[in-house]
Amino acid sequence: MQILLNGESLELPDGATVADLLVRLDLTGRRVAVERNLDIVPRSQHATTALVDGDRLEVVHAIGGG
């Protein structure tokens, strides 16, 4: 399936979840926010939120500083 990730096309296997995407991006365990089709996906739902062809995702990293 094809998704749009941060404005760029990405191919994923059918049935992939948000958690699978984060593993592929090497972001597991990091502080990120995931938006799917303009809705925030809570961290507790990453493993159960299946992606479908044409989904639009934004993944942003939380950056600390002062």
PDB file of N, CA and C in Angstrom:
ATOM      1  N   MET A   1       0.834  -1.180   0.000  1.00  0.00           N
ATOM      2  CA  MET A   1       0.000   0.000   0.000  1.00  0.00           C
ATOM      3  C   MET A   1       0.878   1.241   0.000  1.00  0.00           C
ATOM      4  N   GLN A   2       0.357   2.316  -0.495  1.00  0.00           N
ATOM      5  CA  GLN A   2       1.067   3.594  -0.539  1.00  0.00           C
ATOM      6  C   GLN A   2       0.434   4.538   0.478  1.00  0.00           C
ATOM      7  N   ILE A   3       1.271   5.186   1.281  1.00  0.00           N
ATOM      8  CA  ILE A   3       0.807   6.232   2.177  1.00  0.00           C
ATOM      9  C   ILE A   3       1.612   7.486   1.874  1.00  0.00           C
ATOM     10  N   LEU A   4       1.161   8.590   2.404  1.00  0.00           N
ATOM     11  CA  LEU A   4       1.900   9.838   2.284  1.00  0.00           C
ATOM     12  C   LEU A   4       2.416  10.163   3.682  1.00  0.00           C
ATOM     13  N   LEU A   5       3.721  10.186   3.859  1.00  0.00           N
ATOM     14  CA  LEU A   5       4.341  10.429   5.152  1.00  0.00           C
ATOM     15  C   LEU A   5       5.109  11.737   5.101  1.00  0.00           C
ATOM     16  N   ASN A   6       4.661  12.689   5.887  1.00  0.00           N
ATOM     17  CA  ASN A   6       5.297  14.014   5.918  1.00  0.00           C
ATOM     18  C   ASN A   6       5.479  14.563   4.504  1.00  0.00           C
ATOM     19  N   GLY A   7       4.468  14.346   3.667  1.00  0.00           N
ATOM     20  CA  GLY A   7       4.479  14.887   2.316  1.00  0.00           C
ATOM     21  C   GLY A   7       5.178  14.040   1.275  1.00  0.00           C
ATOM     22  N   GLU A   8       5.713  12.878   1.667  1.00  0.00           N
ATOM     23  CA  GLU A   8       6.424  12.019   0.717  1.00  0.00           C
ATOM     24  C   GLU A   8       5.781  10.642   0.659  1.00  0.00           C
ATOM     25  N   SER A   9       5.730  10.079  -0.529  1.00  0.00           N
ATOM     26  CA  SER A   9       5.140   8.770  -0.732  1.00  0.00           C
ATOM     27  C   SER A   9       6.016   7.684  -0.112  1.00  0.00           C
ATOM     28  N   LEU A  10       5.362   6.706   0.527  1.00  0.00           N
ATOM     29  CA  LEU A  10       6.069   5.594   1.150  1.00  0.00           C
ATOM     30  C   LEU A  10       5.242   4.340   0.957  1.00  0.00           C
ATOM     31  N   GLU A  11       5.902   3.254   0.597  1.00  0.00           N
ATOM     32  CA  GLU A  11       5.211   1.975   0.426  1.00  0.00           C
ATOM     33  C   GLU A  11       5.387   1.141   1.678  1.00  0.00           C
ATOM     34  N   LEU A  12       4.275   0.574   2.147  1.00  0.00           N
ATOM     35  CA  LEU A  12       4.267  -0.299   3.319  1.00  0.00           C
ATOM     36  C   LEU A  12       3.506  -1.570   2.978  1.00  0.00           C
ATOM     37  N   PRO A  13       3.776  -2.653   3.700  1.00  0.00           N
ATOM     38  CA  PRO A  13       3.009  -3.877   3.462  1.00  0.00           C
ATOM     39  C   PRO A  13       1.562  -3.710   3.930  1.00  0.00           C
ATOM     40  N   ASP A  14       0.648  -4.397   3.266  1.00  0.00           N
ATOM     41  CA  ASP A  14      -0.752  -4.364   3.695  1.00  0.00           C
ATOM     42  C   ASP A  14      -0.846  -4.817   5.140  1.00  0.00           C
ATOM     43  N   GLY A  15      -1.716  -4.171   5.897  1.00  0.00           N
ATOM     44  CA  GLY A  15      -1.923  -4.536   7.292  1.00  0.00           C
ATOM     45  C   GLY A  15      -0.964  -3.868   8.260  1.00  0.00           C
ATOM     46  N   ALA A  16      -0.075  -3.009   7.771  1.00  0.00           N
ATOM     47  CA  ALA A  16       0.868  -2.325   8.655  1.00  0.00           C
ATOM     48  C   ALA A  16       0.121  -1.395   9.609  1.00  0.00           C
ATOM     49  N   THR A  17       0.671  -1.268  10.807  1.00  0.00           N
ATOM     50  CA  THR A  17       0.092  -0.385  11.815  1.00  0.00           C
ATOM     51  C   THR A  17       0.986   0.838  12.007  1.00  0.00           C
ATOM     52  N   VAL A  18       0.497   1.782  12.788  1.00  0.00           N
ATOM     53  CA  VAL A  18       1.319   2.944  13.130  1.00  0.00           C
ATOM     54  C   VAL A  18       2.593   2.478  13.832  1.00  0.00           C
ATOM     55  N   ALA A  19       2.481   1.496  14.720  1.00  0.00           N
ATOM     56  CA  ALA A  19       3.667   0.969  15.416  1.00  0.00           C
ATOM     57  C   ALA A  19       4.663   0.386  14.416  1.00  0.00           C
ATOM     58  N   ASP A  20       4.179  -0.330  13.402  1.00  0.00           N
ATOM     59  CA  ASP A  20       5.064  -0.885  12.372  1.00  0.00           C
ATOM     60  C   ASP A  20       5.801   0.232  11.635  1.00  0.00           C
ATOM     61  N   LEU A  21       5.086   1.295  11.344  1.00  0.00           N
ATOM     62  CA  LEU A  21       5.699   2.441  10.667  1.00  0.00           C
ATOM     63  C   LEU A  21       6.811   3.032  11.525  1.00  0.00           C
ATOM     64  N   LEU A  22       6.570   3.186  12.821  1.00  0.00           N
ATOM     65  CA  LEU A  22       7.573   3.758  13.704  1.00  0.00           C
ATOM     66  C   LEU A  22       8.800   2.855  13.809  1.00  0.00           C
ATOM     67  N   VAL A  23       8.600   1.539  13.775  1.00  0.00           N
ATOM     68  CA  VAL A  23       9.735   0.610  13.760  1.00  0.00           C
ATOM     69  C   VAL A  23      10.544   0.826  12.484  1.00  0.00           C
ATOM     70  N   ARG A  24       9.855   0.920  11.362  1.00  0.00           N
ATOM     71  CA  ARG A  24      10.548   1.114  10.078  1.00  0.00           C
ATOM     72  C   ARG A  24      11.340   2.416  10.061  1.00  0.00           C
ATOM     73  N   LEU A  25      10.820   3.434  10.733  1.00  0.00           N
ATOM     74  CA  LEU A  25      11.493   4.734  10.771  1.00  0.00           C
ATOM     75  C   LEU A  25      12.522   4.825  11.898  1.00  0.00           C
ATOM     76  N   ASP A  26      12.698   3.733  12.645  1.00  0.00           N
ATOM     77  CA  ASP A  26      13.620   3.679  13.781  1.00  0.00           C
ATOM     78  C   ASP A  26      13.261   4.733  14.834  1.00  0.00           C
ATOM     79  N   LEU A  27      11.957   4.858  15.103  1.00  0.00           N
ATOM     80  CA  LEU A  27      11.480   5.832  16.083  1.00  0.00           C
ATOM     81  C   LEU A  27      10.808   5.173  17.289  1.00  0.00           C
ATOM     82  N   THR A  28      10.945   3.860  17.404  1.00  0.00           N
ATOM     83  CA  THR A  28      10.335   3.159  18.528  1.00  0.00           C
ATOM     84  C   THR A  28      10.910   3.678  19.837  1.00  0.00           C
ATOM     85  N   GLY A  29      10.023   3.995  20.786  1.00  0.00           N
ATOM     86  CA  GLY A  29      10.456   4.463  22.099  1.00  0.00           C
ATOM     87  C   GLY A  29      10.791   5.935  22.169  1.00  0.00           C
ATOM     88  N   ARG A  30      10.777   6.607  21.054  1.00  0.00           N
ATOM     89  CA  ARG A  30      11.074   8.049  21.053  1.00  0.00           C
ATOM     90  C   ARG A  30       9.785   8.840  21.211  1.00  0.00           C
ATOM     91  N   ARG A  31       9.942  10.070  21.650  1.00  0.00           N
ATOM     92  CA  ARG A  31       8.774  10.937  21.849  1.00  0.00           C
ATOM     93  C   ARG A  31       8.377  11.542  20.500  1.00  0.00           C
ATOM     94  N   VAL A  32       7.323  10.975  19.922  1.00  0.00           N
ATOM     95  CA  VAL A  32       6.818  11.467  18.643  1.00  0.00           C
ATOM     96  C   VAL A  32       5.316  11.633  18.737  1.00  0.00           C
ATOM     97  N   ALA A  33       4.797  12.495  17.902  1.00  0.00           N
ATOM     98  CA  ALA A  33       3.361  12.636  17.737  1.00  0.00           C
ATOM     99  C   ALA A  33       3.027  12.151  16.333  1.00  0.00           C
ATOM    100  N   VAL A  34       1.953  11.381  16.220  1.00  0.00           N
ATOM    101  CA  VAL A  34       1.534  10.848  14.930  1.00  0.00           C
ATOM    102  C   VAL A  34       0.130  11.357  14.623  1.00  0.00           C
ATOM    103  N   GLU A  35       0.004  11.953  13.441  1.00  0.00           N
ATOM    104  CA  GLU A  35      -1.290  12.413  12.963  1.00  0.00           C
ATOM    105  C   GLU A  35      -1.640  11.595  11.725  1.00  0.00           C
ATOM    106  N   ARG A  36      -2.833  11.038  11.736  1.00  0.00           N
ATOM    107  CA  ARG A  36      -3.306  10.237  10.598  1.00  0.00           C
ATOM    108  C   ARG A  36      -4.572  10.870  10.058  1.00  0.00           C
ATOM    109  N   ASN A  37      -4.524  11.319   8.827  1.00  0.00           N
ATOM    110  CA  ASN A  37      -5.675  11.949   8.180  1.00  0.00           C
ATOM    111  C   ASN A  37      -6.271  13.047   9.059  1.00  0.00           C
ATOM    112  N   LEU A  38      -5.391  13.890   9.591  1.00  0.00           N
ATOM    113  CA  LEU A  38      -5.711  15.069  10.400  1.00  0.00           C
ATOM    114  C   LEU A  38      -6.166  14.760  11.817  1.00  0.00           C
ATOM    115  N   ASP A  39      -6.102  13.503  12.263  1.00  0.00           N
ATOM    116  CA  ASP A  39      -6.445  13.124  13.632  1.00  0.00           C
ATOM    117  C   ASP A  39      -5.210  12.578  14.341  1.00  0.00           C
ATOM    118  N   ILE A  40      -4.985  13.039  15.570  1.00  0.00           N
ATOM    119  CA  ILE A  40      -3.870  12.528  16.368  1.00  0.00           C
ATOM    120  C   ILE A  40      -4.164  11.080  16.758  1.00  0.00           C
ATOM    121  N   VAL A  41      -3.152  10.222  16.631  1.00  0.00           N
ATOM    122  CA  VAL A  41      -3.265   8.831  17.057  1.00  0.00           C
ATOM    123  C   VAL A  41      -2.588   8.727  18.423  1.00  0.00           C
ATOM    124  N   PRO A  42      -3.357   8.463  19.485  1.00  0.00           N
ATOM    125  CA  PRO A  42      -2.744   8.335  20.811  1.00  0.00           C
ATOM    126  C   PRO A  42      -1.718   7.200  20.832  1.00  0.00           C
ATOM    127  N   ARG A  43      -0.673   7.382  21.614  1.00  0.00           N
ATOM    128  CA  ARG A  43       0.386   6.380  21.722  1.00  0.00           C
ATOM    129  C   ARG A  43      -0.193   5.011  22.082  1.00  0.00           C
ATOM    130  N   SER A  44      -1.221   4.992  22.918  1.00  0.00           N
ATOM    131  CA  SER A  44      -1.833   3.728  23.340  1.00  0.00           C
ATOM    132  C   SER A  44      -2.503   2.983  22.192  1.00  0.00           C
ATOM    133  N   GLN A  45      -2.725   3.676  21.061  1.00  0.00           N
ATOM    134  CA  GLN A  45      -3.391   3.054  19.920  1.00  0.00           C
ATOM    135  C   GLN A  45      -2.456   2.792  18.735  1.00  0.00           C
ATOM    136  N   HIS A  46      -1.175   3.063  18.887  1.00  0.00           N
ATOM    137  CA  HIS A  46      -0.232   2.862  17.777  1.00  0.00           C
ATOM    138  C   HIS A  46      -0.230   1.417  17.289  1.00  0.00           C
ATOM    139  N   ALA A  47      -0.258   0.458  18.198  1.00  0.00           N
ATOM    140  CA  ALA A  47      -0.170  -0.951  17.813  1.00  0.00           C
ATOM    141  C   ALA A  47      -1.452  -1.472  17.180  1.00  0.00           C
ATOM    142  N   THR A  48      -2.573  -0.801  17.431  1.00  0.00           N
ATOM    143  CA  THR A  48      -3.853  -1.300  16.930  1.00  0.00           C
ATOM    144  C   THR A  48      -4.425  -0.464  15.794  1.00  0.00           C
ATOM    145  N   THR A  49      -3.759   0.612  15.428  1.00  0.00           N
ATOM    146  CA  THR A  49      -4.252   1.474  14.344  1.00  0.00           C
ATOM    147  C   THR A  49      -3.650   1.014  13.027  1.00  0.00           C
ATOM    148  N   ALA A  50      -4.477   0.313  12.250  1.00  0.00           N
ATOM    149  CA  ALA A  50      -4.038  -0.191  10.945  1.00  0.00           C
ATOM    150  C   ALA A  50      -4.061   0.933   9.920  1.00  0.00           C
ATOM    151  N   LEU A  51      -3.042   0.962   9.098  1.00  0.00           N
ATOM    152  CA  LEU A  51      -2.970   1.944   8.021  1.00  0.00           C
ATOM    153  C   LEU A  51      -3.602   1.357   6.767  1.00  0.00           C
ATOM    154  N   VAL A  52      -4.143   2.239   5.936  1.00  0.00           N
ATOM    155  CA  VAL A  52      -4.748   1.805   4.674  1.00  0.00           C
ATOM    156  C   VAL A  52      -4.172   2.631   3.535  1.00  0.00           C
ATOM    157  N   ASP A  53      -4.276   2.082   2.343  1.00  0.00           N
ATOM    158  CA  ASP A  53      -3.771   2.747   1.152  1.00  0.00           C
ATOM    159  C   ASP A  53      -4.327   4.166   1.065  1.00  0.00           C
ATOM    160  N   GLY A  54      -3.436   5.131   0.866  1.00  0.00           N
ATOM    161  CA  GLY A  54      -3.855   6.520   0.702  1.00  0.00           C
ATOM    162  C   GLY A  54      -3.850   7.334   1.983  1.00  0.00           C
ATOM    163  N   ASP A  55      -3.576   6.697   3.132  1.00  0.00           N
ATOM    164  CA  ASP A  55      -3.509   7.463   4.384  1.00  0.00           C
ATOM    165  C   ASP A  55      -2.460   8.552   4.277  1.00  0.00           C
ATOM    166  N   ARG A  56      -2.742   9.664   4.956  1.00  0.00           N
ATOM    167  CA  ARG A  56      -1.795  10.779   5.045  1.00  0.00           C
ATOM    168  C   ARG A  56      -1.361  10.883   6.488  1.00  0.00           C
ATOM    169  N   LEU A  57      -0.054  10.716   6.712  1.00  0.00           N
ATOM    170  CA  LEU A  57       0.477  10.761   8.074  1.00  0.00           C
ATOM    171  C   LEU A  57       1.515  11.845   8.218  1.00  0.00           C
ATOM    172  N   GLU A  58       1.516  12.433   9.393  1.00  0.00           N
ATOM    173  CA  GLU A  58       2.564  13.373   9.796  1.00  0.00           C
ATOM    174  C   GLU A  58       3.150  12.817  11.072  1.00  0.00           C
ATOM    175  N   VAL A  59       4.460  12.675  11.122  1.00  0.00           N
ATOM    176  CA  VAL A  59       5.153  12.232  12.323  1.00  0.00           C
ATOM    177  C   VAL A  59       6.113  13.344  12.700  1.00  0.00           C
ATOM    178  N   VAL A  60       5.964  13.849  13.924  1.00  0.00           N
ATOM    179  CA  VAL A  60       6.839  14.916  14.389  1.00  0.00           C
ATOM    180  C   VAL A  60       7.532  14.481  15.674  1.00  0.00           C
ATOM    181  N   HIS A  61       8.778  14.863  15.810  1.00  0.00           N
ATOM    182  CA  HIS A  61       9.593  14.523  16.971  1.00  0.00           C
ATOM    183  C   HIS A  61       9.445  15.631  18.014  1.00  0.00           C
ATOM    184  N   ALA A  62       9.308  15.235  19.265  1.00  0.00           N
ATOM    185  CA  ALA A  62       9.310  16.199  20.367  1.00  0.00           C
ATOM    186  C   ALA A  62      10.765  16.577  20.650  1.00  0.00           C
ATOM    187  N   ILE A  63      11.033  17.863  20.680  1.00  0.00           N
ATOM    188  CA  ILE A  63      12.398  18.339  20.914  1.00  0.00           C
ATOM    189  C   ILE A  63      12.382  19.197  22.167  1.00  0.00           C
ATOM    190  N   GLY A  64      13.258  18.870  23.091  1.00  0.00           N
ATOM    191  CA  GLY A  64      13.366  19.650  24.322  1.00  0.00           C
ATOM    192  C   GLY A  64      14.434  20.709  24.178  1.00  0.00           C
ATOM    193  N   GLY A  65      14.383  21.636  25.056  1.00  0.00           N
ATOM    194  CA  GLY A  65      15.394  22.689  25.027  1.00  0.00           C
ATOM    195  C   GLY A  65      14.993  23.818  25.962  1.00  0.00           C
ATOM    196  N   GLY A  66      15.808  24.794  25.990  1.00  0.00           N
ATOM    197  CA  GLY A  66      15.470  25.880  26.908  1.00  0.00           C
ATOM    198  C   GLY A  66      16.162  27.141  26.588  1.00  0.00           C
TER     199      GLY A  66
END
